[in-house]
Coordinates of C-alpha atoms in Angstrom, one line a residue:
Chain W
M1106 CA 66.7 43.0 118.9
S1107 CA 68.4 39.8 119.7
A1108 CA 72.1 39.7 120.7
V1109 CA 74.7 40.3 117.9
R1110 CA 76.5 37.0 117.2
Y1111 CA 80.1 36.8 116.2
S1112 CA 81.6 33.7 114.6
F1113 CA 84.8 32.8 112.8
G1114 CA 84.6 31.5 109.2
G1115 CA 87.8 29.4 109.2
D1116 CA 91.0 31.3 109.9
E1117 CA 90.4 34.1 107.4
H1118 CA 86.8 35.4 108.1
V1119 CA 84.7 36.9 110.8
F1120 CA 80.9 36.5 110.3
V1121 CA 78.7 38.8 112.3
E1122 CA 74.9 38.2 112.5
L1123 CA 73.3 41.4 113.7
N1124 CA 69.8 39.8 113.8
E1125 CA 68.4 36.5 112.7
E1126 CA 65.5 38.4 111.2
M1127 CA 65.7 40.9 108.3
S1128 CA 65.1 44.5 109.4
L1129 CA 66.2 47.9 108.3
E1130 CA 67.7 48.5 111.8
A1131 CA 70.0 45.4 111.4
F1132 CA 71.0 46.5 107.9
F1133 CA 71.8 50.0 109.0
K1134 CA 73.9 48.8 111.9
G1135 CA 75.9 46.6 109.6
M1136 CA 76.4 49.5 107.2
A1137 CA 77.6 51.8 110.0
I1138 CA 80.0 49.2 111.4
C1139 CA 81.4 48.4 107.9
G1140 CA 81.7 52.1 107.1
E1141 CA 83.7 52.7 110.3
L1142 CA 85.9 49.7 109.7
Q1143 CA 86.6 51.1 106.2
R1144 CA 87.5 54.5 107.7
R1145 CA 89.9 52.9 110.3
A1146 CA 91.8 51.2 107.4
V1147 CA 92.8 48.3 109.7
P1148 CA 95.9 46.5 108.3
G1149 CA 95.2 42.9 107.3
V1150 CA 91.5 43.5 106.4
T1151 CA 91.0 42.4 102.8
E1152 CA 87.2 42.4 102.3
I1153 CA 84.4 44.2 104.0
C1154 CA 81.0 42.8 102.9
P1155 CA 77.8 44.3 104.4
A1156 CA 74.7 42.1 103.9
N1157 CA 71.1 42.2 104.8
A1158 CA 71.1 41.6 108.5
S1159 CA 74.8 40.5 108.9
Y1160 CA 78.2 41.3 107.5
L1161 CA 81.3 39.4 106.6
I1162 CA 85.0 40.4 107.0
R1163 CA 87.9 38.7 105.4
F1164 CA 91.3 39.2 107.0
D1165 CA 94.9 38.0 106.8
P1166 CA 95.6 36.3 110.2
D1167 CA 99.3 36.7 109.6
V1168 CA 98.8 40.4 109.9
I1169 CA 96.0 40.6 112.5
R1170 CA 95.3 37.8 114.8
P1171 CA 91.7 36.4 114.7
E1172 CA 90.9 37.4 118.3
A1173 CA 92.2 40.9 117.8
M1174 CA 90.1 41.2 114.6
L1175 CA 87.0 40.0 116.4
Q1176 CA 87.6 42.3 119.4
G1177 CA 88.1 45.3 117.0
L1178 CA 84.7 44.6 115.4
Q1179 CA 83.0 44.4 118.8
E1180 CA 84.6 47.7 119.8
I1181 CA 83.2 49.3 116.6
E1182 CA 79.8 47.9 117.3
A1183 CA 79.8 49.5 120.8
A1184 CA 81.1 52.8 119.4
V1185 CA 78.5 52.9 116.6
G1186 CA 75.8 52.2 119.3
S1187 CA 72.2 53.1 118.5
A1188 CA 72.7 56.7 117.3
D1189 CA 70.3 57.8 114.7
L1190 CA 71.7 56.3 111.6
E1191 CA 71.8 58.6 108.7
L1192 CA 73.0 57.6 105.2
K1193 CA 74.1 59.8 102.4
T1194 CA 73.0 57.8 99.4
R1195 CA 71.3 58.1 96.1
I1196 CA 67.9 57.2 94.6
V1197 CA 67.6 55.7 91.2
E1198 CA 64.7 55.0 88.9
I1199 CA 64.8 51.6 87.2
P1200 CA 62.4 51.0 84.3
V1201 CA 60.7 47.6 84.4
L1202 CA 58.7 45.8 81.7
Y1203 CA 56.5 43.6 83.9
N1204 CA 55.1 40.3 82.5
D1205 CA 57.6 40.4 79.7
P1206 CA 57.9 37.7 77.0
W1207 CA 61.4 36.6 78.0
T1208 CA 60.9 35.7 81.6
R1209 CA 57.5 34.3 80.6
E1210 CA 59.2 32.0 78.1
T1211 CA 61.7 30.9 80.7
L1212 CA 59.2 30.3 83.5
M1213 CA 57.1 28.2 81.2
R1214 CA 60.1 26.0 80.6
F1215 CA 60.6 25.4 84.4
R1216 CA 56.9 25.0 85.4
E1217 CA 57.4 21.6 87.0
R1218 CA 59.8 23.3 89.5
H1219 CA 57.1 25.8 90.6
Q1220 CA 54.6 25.7 93.5
D1221 CA 51.8 26.5 91.1
P1222 CA 52.4 25.2 87.6
S1223 CA 49.1 26.4 86.4
S1224 CA 49.8 30.2 86.8
T1225 CA 52.7 32.4 86.0
D1226 CA 55.1 33.7 88.7
I1227 CA 53.5 37.1 88.9
E1228 CA 50.0 35.7 88.9
Y1229 CA 51.0 33.4 91.8
A1230 CA 52.7 36.2 93.7
A1231 CA 49.7 38.5 93.3
R1232 CA 47.3 35.8 94.6
I1233 CA 49.3 34.7 97.6
N1234 CA 50.0 38.3 98.6
G1235 CA 46.3 39.1 98.5
Y1236 CA 46.1 41.3 95.4
G1237 CA 43.0 41.0 93.2
S1238 CA 44.9 41.4 89.9
V1239 CA 48.4 41.4 88.4
G1240 CA 47.8 45.2 87.8
D1241 CA 47.2 45.8 91.5
F1242 CA 50.3 43.7 92.3
V1243 CA 52.5 45.8 89.9
A1244 CA 51.1 49.0 91.5
A1245 CA 52.2 47.8 94.9
H1246 CA 55.6 46.5 93.7
S1247 CA 56.4 49.7 91.9
G1248 CA 54.6 52.1 94.4
A1249 CA 57.1 52.4 97.3
P1250 CA 60.9 52.6 97.0
W1251 CA 63.3 49.7 97.9
F1252 CA 66.6 49.6 99.7
V1253 CA 69.6 47.8 98.3
S1254 CA 70.5 45.8 101.4
M1255 CA 73.2 43.6 99.8
V1256 CA 75.1 43.3 96.6
G1257 CA 76.4 39.9 95.6
F1258 CA 75.6 36.3 94.9
V1259 CA 77.1 37.0 91.5
A1260 CA 78.8 40.2 90.2
G1261 CA 76.7 43.3 90.8
L1262 CA 73.4 41.6 91.8
P1263 CA 71.4 43.8 94.2
F1264 CA 69.1 42.4 96.9
L1265 CA 66.3 44.8 97.5
F1266 CA 64.2 45.4 100.6
Q1267 CA 60.7 46.9 100.1
M1268 CA 60.3 50.1 102.2
V1269 CA 56.8 49.5 103.5
D1270 CA 55.4 48.2 106.8
R1271 CA 56.3 44.6 107.3
A1272 CA 52.6 43.5 107.0
K1273 CA 52.6 45.0 103.5
Q1274 CA 55.9 43.6 102.3
I1275 CA 55.6 41.2 99.3
E1276 CA 56.7 37.7 100.3
V1277 CA 57.0 34.7 98.1
P1278 CA 58.8 31.3 98.4
K1279 CA 61.6 30.5 96.0
Y1280 CA 61.1 27.9 93.3
L1281 CA 60.8 24.4 94.7
R1282 CA 64.0 23.5 92.8
P1283 CA 66.2 26.3 91.3
R1284 CA 66.0 26.9 87.5
T1285 CA 69.1 26.4 85.5
D1286 CA 68.3 29.5 83.5
T1287 CA 67.2 33.1 84.2
P1288 CA 67.3 35.9 81.6
K1289 CA 69.8 38.6 82.2
L1290 CA 68.2 41.6 83.9
T1291 CA 65.2 39.7 85.3
V1292 CA 63.5 41.4 88.2
G1293 CA 62.9 38.7 90.7
H1294 CA 61.7 38.1 94.2
G1295 CA 62.3 35.4 96.9
G1296 CA 61.4 35.5 100.6
C1297 CA 61.0 39.2 101.3
F1298 CA 63.8 40.2 98.9
G1299 CA 63.7 41.6 95.4
C1300 CA 66.6 41.3 93.1
I1301 CA 67.9 42.1 89.6
Y1302 CA 69.8 39.2 88.0
S1303 CA 72.9 41.0 86.7
V1304 CA 73.9 38.1 84.4
R1305 CA 72.1 35.2 82.8
G1306 CA 72.3 32.0 84.9
A1307 CA 70.7 29.7 87.5
G1308 CA 68.2 31.2 89.9
G1309 CA 65.4 30.4 92.3
Y1310 CA 63.6 33.7 92.7
Q1311 CA 60.1 34.2 91.2
M1312 CA 60.4 36.3 88.0
F1313 CA 58.1 39.4 87.6
G1314 CA 59.7 41.3 84.7
I1315 CA 62.8 42.6 83.0
T1316 CA 64.7 45.9 83.0
P1317 CA 66.4 47.3 79.9
A1318 CA 69.1 48.9 82.2
P1319 CA 72.4 47.0 82.4
I1320 CA 73.7 47.0 85.9
Y1321 CA 77.0 45.1 85.4
D1322 CA 79.3 45.4 82.4
P1323 CA 83.0 44.7 82.4
A1324 CA 83.2 46.8 79.2
Q1325 CA 81.7 49.8 81.0
K1326 CA 80.0 51.1 77.9
L1327 CA 77.2 53.2 79.5
P1328 CA 77.9 56.6 81.1
Y1329 CA 76.6 55.5 84.6
L1330 CA 78.9 52.4 84.5
R1331 CA 82.0 54.4 83.6
D1332 CA 83.2 54.9 87.2
F1333 CA 82.9 51.2 87.9
M1334 CA 81.6 48.0 86.2
V1335 CA 79.1 47.3 89.0
F1336 CA 76.3 49.9 89.4
F1337 CA 74.7 49.2 92.7
R1338 CA 76.1 49.8 96.2
P1339 CA 74.5 48.7 99.5
G1340 CA 72.4 51.6 100.7
D1341 CA 71.2 52.7 97.2
I1342 CA 67.4 53.3 97.0
V1343 CA 65.5 52.0 94.0
K1344 CA 62.2 53.1 92.6
W1345 CA 60.7 50.8 89.9
K1346 CA 59.0 52.5 87.0
P1347 CA 56.6 50.3 84.9
I1348 CA 57.2 50.7 81.2
T1349 CA 55.5 49.5 78.1
R1350 CA 57.0 47.2 75.4
E1351 CA 57.5 50.3 73.1
E1352 CA 59.4 52.1 75.9
Y1353 CA 61.4 48.9 76.6
D1354 CA 62.4 48.5 72.9
R1355 CA 63.4 52.2 72.8
D1356 CA 65.5 51.8 75.9
V1357 CA 67.2 48.7 74.6
A1358 CA 68.1 50.6 71.4
A1359 CA 69.6 53.4 73.5
V1360 CA 71.6 50.9 75.5
E1361 CA 73.0 49.5 72.2
A1362 CA 73.8 53.0 71.0
G1363 CA 75.5 53.8 74.3
T1364 CA 73.2 56.7 75.0
F1365 CA 71.0 55.1 77.7
T1366 CA 70.8 57.0 81.0
L1367 CA 69.2 56.5 84.4
A1368 CA 67.6 59.1 86.6
I1369 CA 69.9 59.2 89.7
R1370 CA 69.6 61.8 92.5
P1371 CA 71.6 62.2 95.8
V1372 CA 69.5 61.8 98.9
S1373 CA 70.1 61.6 102.6
F1374 CA 68.2 58.9 104.4
S1375 CA 67.3 59.0 108.1
L1376 CA 66.2 55.7 109.6
K1377 CA 64.5 57.4 112.5
A1378 CA 62.5 59.7 110.2
F1379 CA 61.6 56.8 108.0
L1380 CA 60.4 54.5 110.8
G1381 CA 58.3 57.4 112.2
D1382 CA 56.4 57.8 108.9
P1383 CA 57.3 55.2 106.3
K1384 CA 54.6 56.3 103.8
G1385 CA 55.2 60.0 104.0
Y1386 CA 59.0 59.7 104.1
S1387 CA 59.0 57.3 101.1
R1388 CA 56.9 59.8 99.2
Q1389 CA 59.5 62.5 99.9
L1390 CA 62.3 60.3 98.7
V1391 CA 60.5 59.6 95.4
E1392 CA 59.8 63.3 94.9
A1393 CA 63.5 63.9 95.2
L1394 CA 63.9 61.7 92.1
H1395 CA 61.6 64.0 90.1
G1396 CA 63.2 67.2 91.3
H1397 CA 60.2 68.6 93.3
Chain N
M589 CA 101.4 35.0 68.1
A590 CA 102.6 32.9 71.1
I591 CA 100.5 30.0 72.1
E592 CA 97.7 28.6 70.0
V593 CA 95.0 26.4 71.5
L594 CA 94.3 23.3 69.4
K595 CA 92.1 21.6 72.0
P596 CA 91.1 23.4 75.1
G597 CA 90.4 20.4 77.4
L598 CA 87.4 20.5 79.6
A599 CA 87.7 23.8 81.4
T600 CA 91.0 25.6 80.9
T601 CA 91.3 29.2 82.1
V602 CA 93.9 31.9 82.7
Q603 CA 94.5 32.3 86.5
D604 CA 96.9 34.1 88.7
A605 CA 97.1 34.9 92.4
G606 CA 93.6 36.3 92.4
R607 CA 91.5 39.5 92.6
P608 CA 90.8 40.5 96.2
G609 CA 88.9 43.5 97.3
Y610 CA 85.6 43.3 95.3
Y611 CA 83.7 40.5 97.2
H612 CA 81.3 43.0 98.6
L613 CA 80.1 43.6 95.1
G614 CA 79.8 40.0 94.3
I615 CA 83.1 39.7 92.4
P616 CA 85.0 36.8 94.0
L617 CA 88.7 36.3 94.5
S618 CA 89.2 33.9 91.5
G619 CA 92.8 32.9 90.8
A620 CA 94.3 29.4 90.7
L621 CA 92.3 27.0 92.9
D622 CA 95.6 25.3 93.9
Q623 CA 97.7 28.3 94.7
Y624 CA 100.7 26.1 95.7
A625 CA 100.8 24.4 92.3
L626 CA 100.5 27.8 90.6
R627 CA 103.4 29.2 92.6
L628 CA 105.5 26.2 92.0
A629 CA 105.0 26.3 88.2
N630 CA 105.8 30.1 88.1
L631 CA 108.9 29.7 90.3
L632 CA 110.2 26.9 88.0
V633 CA 110.2 29.2 84.9
G634 CA 111.5 32.2 86.8
N635 CA 108.2 34.2 87.0
D636 CA 106.8 36.1 89.8
E637 CA 105.0 33.4 91.7
G638 CA 101.6 34.9 91.3
A639 CA 101.9 35.4 87.5
A640 CA 99.2 34.4 85.1
A641 CA 99.3 30.8 84.0
L642 CA 96.9 28.2 82.6
E643 CA 94.7 26.0 84.9
A644 CA 93.2 22.9 83.3
A645 CA 90.6 20.9 85.1
L646 CA 90.6 17.1 84.7
L647 CA 91.7 17.0 81.0
G648 CA 94.8 18.9 79.8
P649 CA 94.7 21.1 76.7
E650 CA 96.6 20.6 73.4
L651 CA 98.7 23.7 72.6
V652 CA 101.1 24.7 69.9
F653 CA 103.8 27.2 70.7
R654 CA 104.5 29.8 68.0
K655 CA 107.7 31.0 69.5
P656 CA 110.4 29.4 71.7
A657 CA 109.5 29.4 75.4
L658 CA 110.3 27.9 78.8
V659 CA 107.5 25.9 80.3
A660 CA 106.7 24.1 83.6
V661 CA 103.7 21.8 84.3
T662 CA 102.6 21.2 87.9
G663 CA 99.5 20.0 89.8
G664 CA 97.4 17.0 88.8
E665 CA 99.3 13.9 87.6
A666 CA 98.9 13.9 83.9
L667 CA 102.0 13.1 81.8
P668 CA 102.9 16.0 79.5
R669 CA 103.9 15.1 76.0
L670 CA 106.0 17.4 73.8
N671 CA 105.6 16.4 70.1
G672 CA 104.4 13.0 71.5
Q673 CA 107.5 12.5 73.7
P674 CA 107.2 12.4 77.5
A675 CA 108.2 15.8 79.1
P676 CA 108.9 16.3 82.8
R677 CA 106.5 17.4 85.4
N678 CA 107.5 19.8 88.2
A679 CA 110.6 20.9 86.2
A680 CA 111.2 23.6 83.6
F681 CA 111.7 22.5 80.0
A682 CA 112.3 24.4 76.7
V683 CA 109.9 24.4 73.8
K684 CA 110.7 25.5 70.2
S685 CA 108.5 27.3 67.7
D686 CA 105.7 24.9 66.5
D687 CA 106.2 22.4 69.3
R688 CA 103.0 20.8 70.4
L689 CA 102.2 20.2 74.1
A690 CA 99.5 17.7 75.0
F691 CA 98.7 15.6 78.1
D692 CA 97.8 12.0 78.9
Y693 CA 94.8 11.5 81.1
M694 CA 94.9 12.7 84.7
K695 CA 95.6 9.8 87.1
L696 CA 95.6 11.7 90.3
G697 CA 94.6 15.2 91.2
A698 CA 92.1 17.3 89.3
R699 CA 93.9 20.5 88.1
L700 CA 97.2 21.0 86.3
Y701 CA 99.0 24.3 85.8
I702 CA 101.0 25.3 82.8
A703 CA 103.3 28.3 83.4
V704 CA 105.3 29.9 80.6
A705 CA 108.3 32.2 81.3
G706 CA 107.0 35.8 81.2
G707 CA 103.4 34.8 82.0
I708 CA 100.2 34.8 79.9
D709 CA 99.8 38.4 78.7
V710 CA 96.0 39.1 78.9
P711 CA 94.9 42.5 80.2
A712 CA 94.8 42.9 84.0
V713 CA 91.2 43.7 85.1
L714 CA 90.8 45.1 88.6
G715 CA 94.4 44.2 89.3
S716 CA 94.3 40.5 88.2
R717 CA 94.5 38.5 85.0
S718 CA 92.3 35.7 86.5
T719 CA 89.2 34.5 84.7
Y720 CA 85.8 34.9 86.6
G721 CA 83.5 32.9 84.3
L722 CA 80.1 33.8 85.8
G723 CA 80.8 37.5 85.4
A724 CA 82.6 37.0 82.0
L725 CA 85.4 39.0 83.6
G726 CA 89.2 39.0 83.1
G727 CA 91.3 36.1 81.8
F728 CA 91.1 35.4 78.0
A729 CA 87.9 37.2 76.9
G730 CA 86.3 36.4 80.3
R731 CA 85.8 32.7 79.5
K732 CA 87.4 29.3 79.3
L733 CA 89.7 28.6 76.4
A734 CA 88.3 27.5 73.0
P735 CA 89.9 26.0 69.9
G736 CA 91.8 28.6 67.9
D737 CA 92.4 31.0 70.8
V738 CA 95.8 32.6 70.6
L739 CA 97.3 33.5 73.9
P740 CA 99.9 36.3 74.0
L741 CA 103.0 35.9 76.2
R742 CA 104.9 38.6 78.0
D743 CA 108.5 38.8 77.1
A744 CA 110.9 37.0 79.4
P745 CA 114.6 36.9 79.8
A746 CA 116.1 33.6 78.6
G747 CA 115.2 31.1 81.3
R748 CA 117.0 28.0 82.6
P749 CA 115.6 24.7 81.5
G750 CA 116.1 21.8 84.0
R751 CA 115.3 23.7 87.1
A752 CA 113.3 21.1 89.2
A753 CA 111.3 21.1 92.4
P754 CA 112.8 19.0 95.2
A755 CA 110.7 15.9 95.5
E756 CA 109.8 16.6 99.2
L757 CA 108.2 19.9 98.1
V758 CA 106.0 18.3 95.4
P759 CA 102.6 17.5 96.9
S760 CA 100.9 14.2 96.4
Y761 CA 97.2 13.9 95.6
P762 CA 95.5 11.1 97.5
K763 CA 92.1 9.9 96.4
E764 CA 91.0 9.9 100.1
L765 CA 91.8 12.7 102.4
E766 CA 90.8 14.6 105.5
L767 CA 89.7 18.2 105.3
R768 CA 90.0 20.3 108.5
V769 CA 87.0 22.4 109.4
V770 CA 86.4 25.2 111.9
T771 CA 82.8 24.9 113.0
G772 CA 80.7 28.0 113.5
L773 CA 78.5 30.3 111.4
Y774 CA 75.2 28.4 111.6
F775 CA 76.6 25.1 113.0
H776 CA 74.3 25.5 116.0
R777 CA 71.3 25.1 113.7
L778 CA 72.2 21.4 113.1
T779 CA 70.6 18.7 115.3
E780 CA 73.0 17.1 117.8
E781 CA 72.9 13.9 115.7
S782 CA 73.7 15.6 112.4
A783 CA 76.5 17.6 114.0
A784 CA 78.1 14.2 114.8
T785 CA 77.3 12.4 111.5
F786 CA 78.7 15.2 109.4
F787 CA 82.2 14.4 110.9
A788 CA 81.7 10.6 111.1
D789 CA 80.7 10.0 107.5
V790 CA 82.8 9.6 104.4
W791 CA 81.7 12.0 101.7
T792 CA 82.2 11.6 98.0
V793 CA 82.9 14.4 95.6
A794 CA 79.9 14.7 93.2
P795 CA 80.2 15.5 89.5
E796 CA 79.1 19.1 90.3
A797 CA 82.5 20.2 91.5
D798 CA 84.0 23.3 89.9
R799 CA 85.7 26.6 90.6
I800 CA 82.6 27.9 92.3
G801 CA 82.2 25.1 94.7
Y802 CA 82.6 21.4 95.5
R803 CA 79.5 19.3 96.1
F804 CA 79.7 16.2 98.2
R805 CA 77.3 13.3 98.7
K806 CA 76.8 9.8 100.1
G807 CA 77.0 10.9 103.7
R808 CA 73.9 10.8 105.8
A809 CA 71.5 13.7 105.2
L810 CA 71.7 16.5 107.8
A811 CA 68.8 17.8 109.8
F812 CA 68.4 21.3 111.1
R813 CA 66.7 22.0 114.4
P814 CA 63.1 22.9 113.8
R815 CA 62.2 26.5 114.5
R816 CA 59.8 29.2 113.5
Q817 CA 61.8 30.7 110.6
P818 CA 62.9 34.3 111.1
F819 CA 61.3 37.0 108.9
G820 CA 62.9 37.1 105.5
A821 CA 64.7 33.8 105.9
G822 CA 62.6 31.6 103.6
S823 CA 60.7 28.5 104.6
D824 CA 63.2 25.6 104.6
P825 CA 64.9 25.0 107.9
S826 CA 68.3 25.2 106.0
N827 CA 67.4 28.8 105.0
I828 CA 68.8 32.0 106.6
V829 CA 68.3 35.6 105.8
D830 CA 70.7 35.9 102.8
A831 CA 74.2 36.6 104.1
G832 CA 77.8 36.7 103.0
Y833 CA 79.5 33.3 102.3
P834 CA 83.1 32.9 103.5
Y835 CA 85.5 31.2 101.1
G836 CA 85.7 27.5 102.2
S837 CA 82.4 27.7 103.9
I838 CA 80.2 24.6 103.9
Q839 CA 76.5 25.0 103.1
V840 CA 73.9 22.2 103.0
P841 CA 70.9 23.2 100.9
G842 CA 67.9 21.2 102.1
G843 CA 70.2 19.3 104.4
V844 CA 71.1 16.9 101.5
E845 CA 74.5 17.6 99.9
P846 CA 77.2 19.8 101.5
I847 CA 78.8 22.3 99.1
I848 CA 82.2 23.9 99.9
L849 CA 82.7 27.2 98.2
H850 CA 86.0 27.9 96.4
R851 CA 87.6 30.9 94.8
D852 CA 84.8 31.6 92.2
A853 CA 82.3 31.5 95.1
V854 CA 78.9 33.0 94.9
S855 CA 79.4 35.8 97.5
G856 CA 76.2 35.3 99.5
G857 CA 72.9 33.6 99.7
G858 CA 70.2 32.1 101.9
Y859 CA 71.7 28.7 102.9
A860 CA 73.0 28.1 106.4
M861 CA 76.7 27.4 106.5
I862 CA 77.9 25.0 109.2
G863 CA 81.6 25.7 109.2
T864 CA 84.6 26.6 107.1
V865 CA 87.5 24.6 105.6
I866 CA 90.7 26.0 106.9
S867 CA 92.9 28.1 104.5
A868 CA 95.7 25.5 104.5
D869 CA 93.4 22.8 103.0
M870 CA 91.8 24.8 100.2
D871 CA 94.5 23.7 97.7
R872 CA 93.8 20.1 98.5
I873 CA 90.1 20.5 97.6
A874 CA 91.2 21.9 94.2
Q875 CA 92.9 18.5 93.5
M876 CA 89.9 16.3 94.3
Q877 CA 88.3 14.5 91.4
P878 CA 84.7 13.4 91.3
N879 CA 84.4 10.2 93.3
N880 CA 87.4 11.0 95.5
T881 CA 86.4 10.9 99.2
A882 CA 86.9 13.2 102.1
R883 CA 86.3 13.0 105.8
F884 CA 85.8 16.3 107.6
V885 CA 87.8 16.8 110.8
R886 CA 86.8 19.3 113.4
V887 CA 89.6 21.6 114.5
E888 CA 90.0 24.7 116.7
M889 CA 91.4 28.0 115.6
A890 CA 94.9 27.3 117.0
E891 CA 95.2 24.2 114.9
A892 CA 94.0 26.1 111.8
L893 CA 96.7 28.8 112.4
A894 CA 99.4 26.2 112.9
A895 CA 98.4 24.5 109.6
R896 CA 98.5 27.8 107.9
A897 CA 102.0 28.5 109.4
D898 CA 103.2 25.0 108.1
Y899 CA 101.8 25.8 104.6
K900 CA 103.6 29.2 104.6
A901 CA 106.9 27.6 105.8
R902 CA 106.7 25.0 103.0
L903 CA 106.1 27.8 100.4
G904 CA 109.2 29.5 102.0
R905 CA 111.3 26.4 101.5
L906 CA 110.1 26.2 97.9
R907 CA 111.1 29.8 97.2
A908 CA 114.5 29.2 98.7
A909 CA 115.0 26.0 96.7
L910 CA 114.0 27.6 93.4
A911 CA 115.6 31.0 94.0
P912 CA 117.4 32.3 90.8

C-alpha cells in the first residue's frame, strides 16, 4: 500500500488519501479512522466524511488549528494501525428490475453521448466484461454482495464496491459526456463502482436497471426511512435481487401505500476472513440475509 | 398570510446560516451563499444573524406583503422599489399591508438578500430552514419560489426602521477580482506548465454558475501528468477514485473548465481537485455574475487564516455597529 497522503482543502478541510487505488483495505482503514475520530468528539470537527479510498474532514480553524487537526488524524492513523478490521454492519436485499423501460427510454435519448450508440448500456457492459449474454451479466452483477464504500454526490446516493476478486469486478467507462437526466432509483455503474441514483438528475454512469425501493425521502414515509431520511451508511452490504416487471409493479404499489419493506439483517464483517476466502465468506453473508 | 410571491425572479430560495453535519450522507451545507450579506440583512431588522431570509440570484422577485413588516435588502446592487418608489439598500425600512416590493435589474453583484423582522417561518429540517434544491429538502417545499407561494413570517417585536449599515462595512462587488487559493489535494497531478497557467490566466464566469458550483472558462486548458490510472479511478487523466469534495475546492473535468464548489456542493466524485478557495473569499464568489472575471492567487495557510481573522473582525464590527 502506498503512503497515506495528507492535504489541506483550504483553511477548513483536511483531505486524506489512503491509497490512489480503490481497495477494501483502504476503505476499511478510512472507516476505522473516521469511527475513532467520531468517538473522540474532537471540538471544532464539523463533518467526518469517509469515502472509497480516502476521507474528508471539515473543521473550524478558530477552534482547532489546522496543524493540530492534521496531527490528530495522523495520530489516529497510527493508533488504528493494521489490526484486523471488523465492522458491525447490516446486509440488505435491494430488488432490481434489470433492463427496465425507464432507463432504456432515457439511454436511447442520450445515445450520442455513449461509447457504443448501437447497443444499450447493459449490452455494452456485458460485452466488454466478457459475458456471453445480458442474462449472464445480470447473474454476475446480482450474484455476489456489494459494499457501500461511500454515500454522497447527492443526498443519500450509495457508491457500491463489488465483493469479488479484482479480476472479476465489473468495470465500465462513464458516458463520454454526462447525461442531463437519469431516472430516480436507477442502478448504475461507472469505473469499478455501482450506485443507486437517489434522486432524478444528471449522471454519467451506465444504467443497468431500476429499483422500486426509495433510499432517500425527506418525508420519511416508509418504515425503514423513519429513523432518518437517508437509508444507506458507509459499510452497509447490499445484495441485488433480480425481479420481474410484475414484482416491480407490486413493490411500487406497496411503496405508494406506505407498506413496502426491505430485508435487512445485522452482520459482522471481518476483512481478514473475507480476503482469505472471498467466495465462501460472501456466500455466508448472503445466507445471513435469508436466516439460514 | 404574510408575504405573497407575485414573480419569483430567476432563482429565489429561503436560506439561513446553513445545515452542517450531514455532508457524509451527501446533504450539503446549503445556506446563503453570501453569508456576510445574509447576516447584515438580519442584523438590520433585529433578527438573529443566521435567521431565514430570501436569497435571489441575478433577478429580484416581486413580492406583496400581507401584513406590516420591517424589511432590509442587502447584497447585489439592484434598486428596491416599494410601490414603485425607490427604497433604501443596506438599511431597514417599514412596509405596510399590501405594499409591493420589486427590484430594478442587478448592476453589480449576483445575489440579493431580503430579510424580514422575525424571519421566514418555514419548518426547520435537520436544524436549518435552508433550501437544498437537488434533494428537494428544507426551505419552502424544498424548491425555489414560484408565483402564488405564500411565505409565513415569524412574529417579531416592533422593529426600528432607519437602522443602516455604516458605509465602510458594506462590501462592494467588483466585476474583476482575485480569489485566493490554497493548493493541494491533487494539485501535484497538473503538469508544471498548467500549474503556472492556472494562476497566470484571467478566468471568466460561465453561465453555468449556481449554488452548487461556479464554472469558469477562457483560461488555457489544463493538462494532467500522464500516468497509468489507478484501479477504480476511471480512464481520463483528470479522474481519481471518487472522493469527498471540500467546499470551495476547484475541480477541472477533462482539464477544460475549472469548477469551484459552493454551499450546495455535490459532496464527492471522481474529478481531481487542484486546490481550494479560502473561506474568507467564498462570499465574493457568490456575488460574481456570468462574464465577471477572476484571477486565482496562490496563498499559504497562514495567509488564509489571516484573511479569515479579518473577515471575522469585520463581522464583529458590523455586530457592534448594529447592536440593538
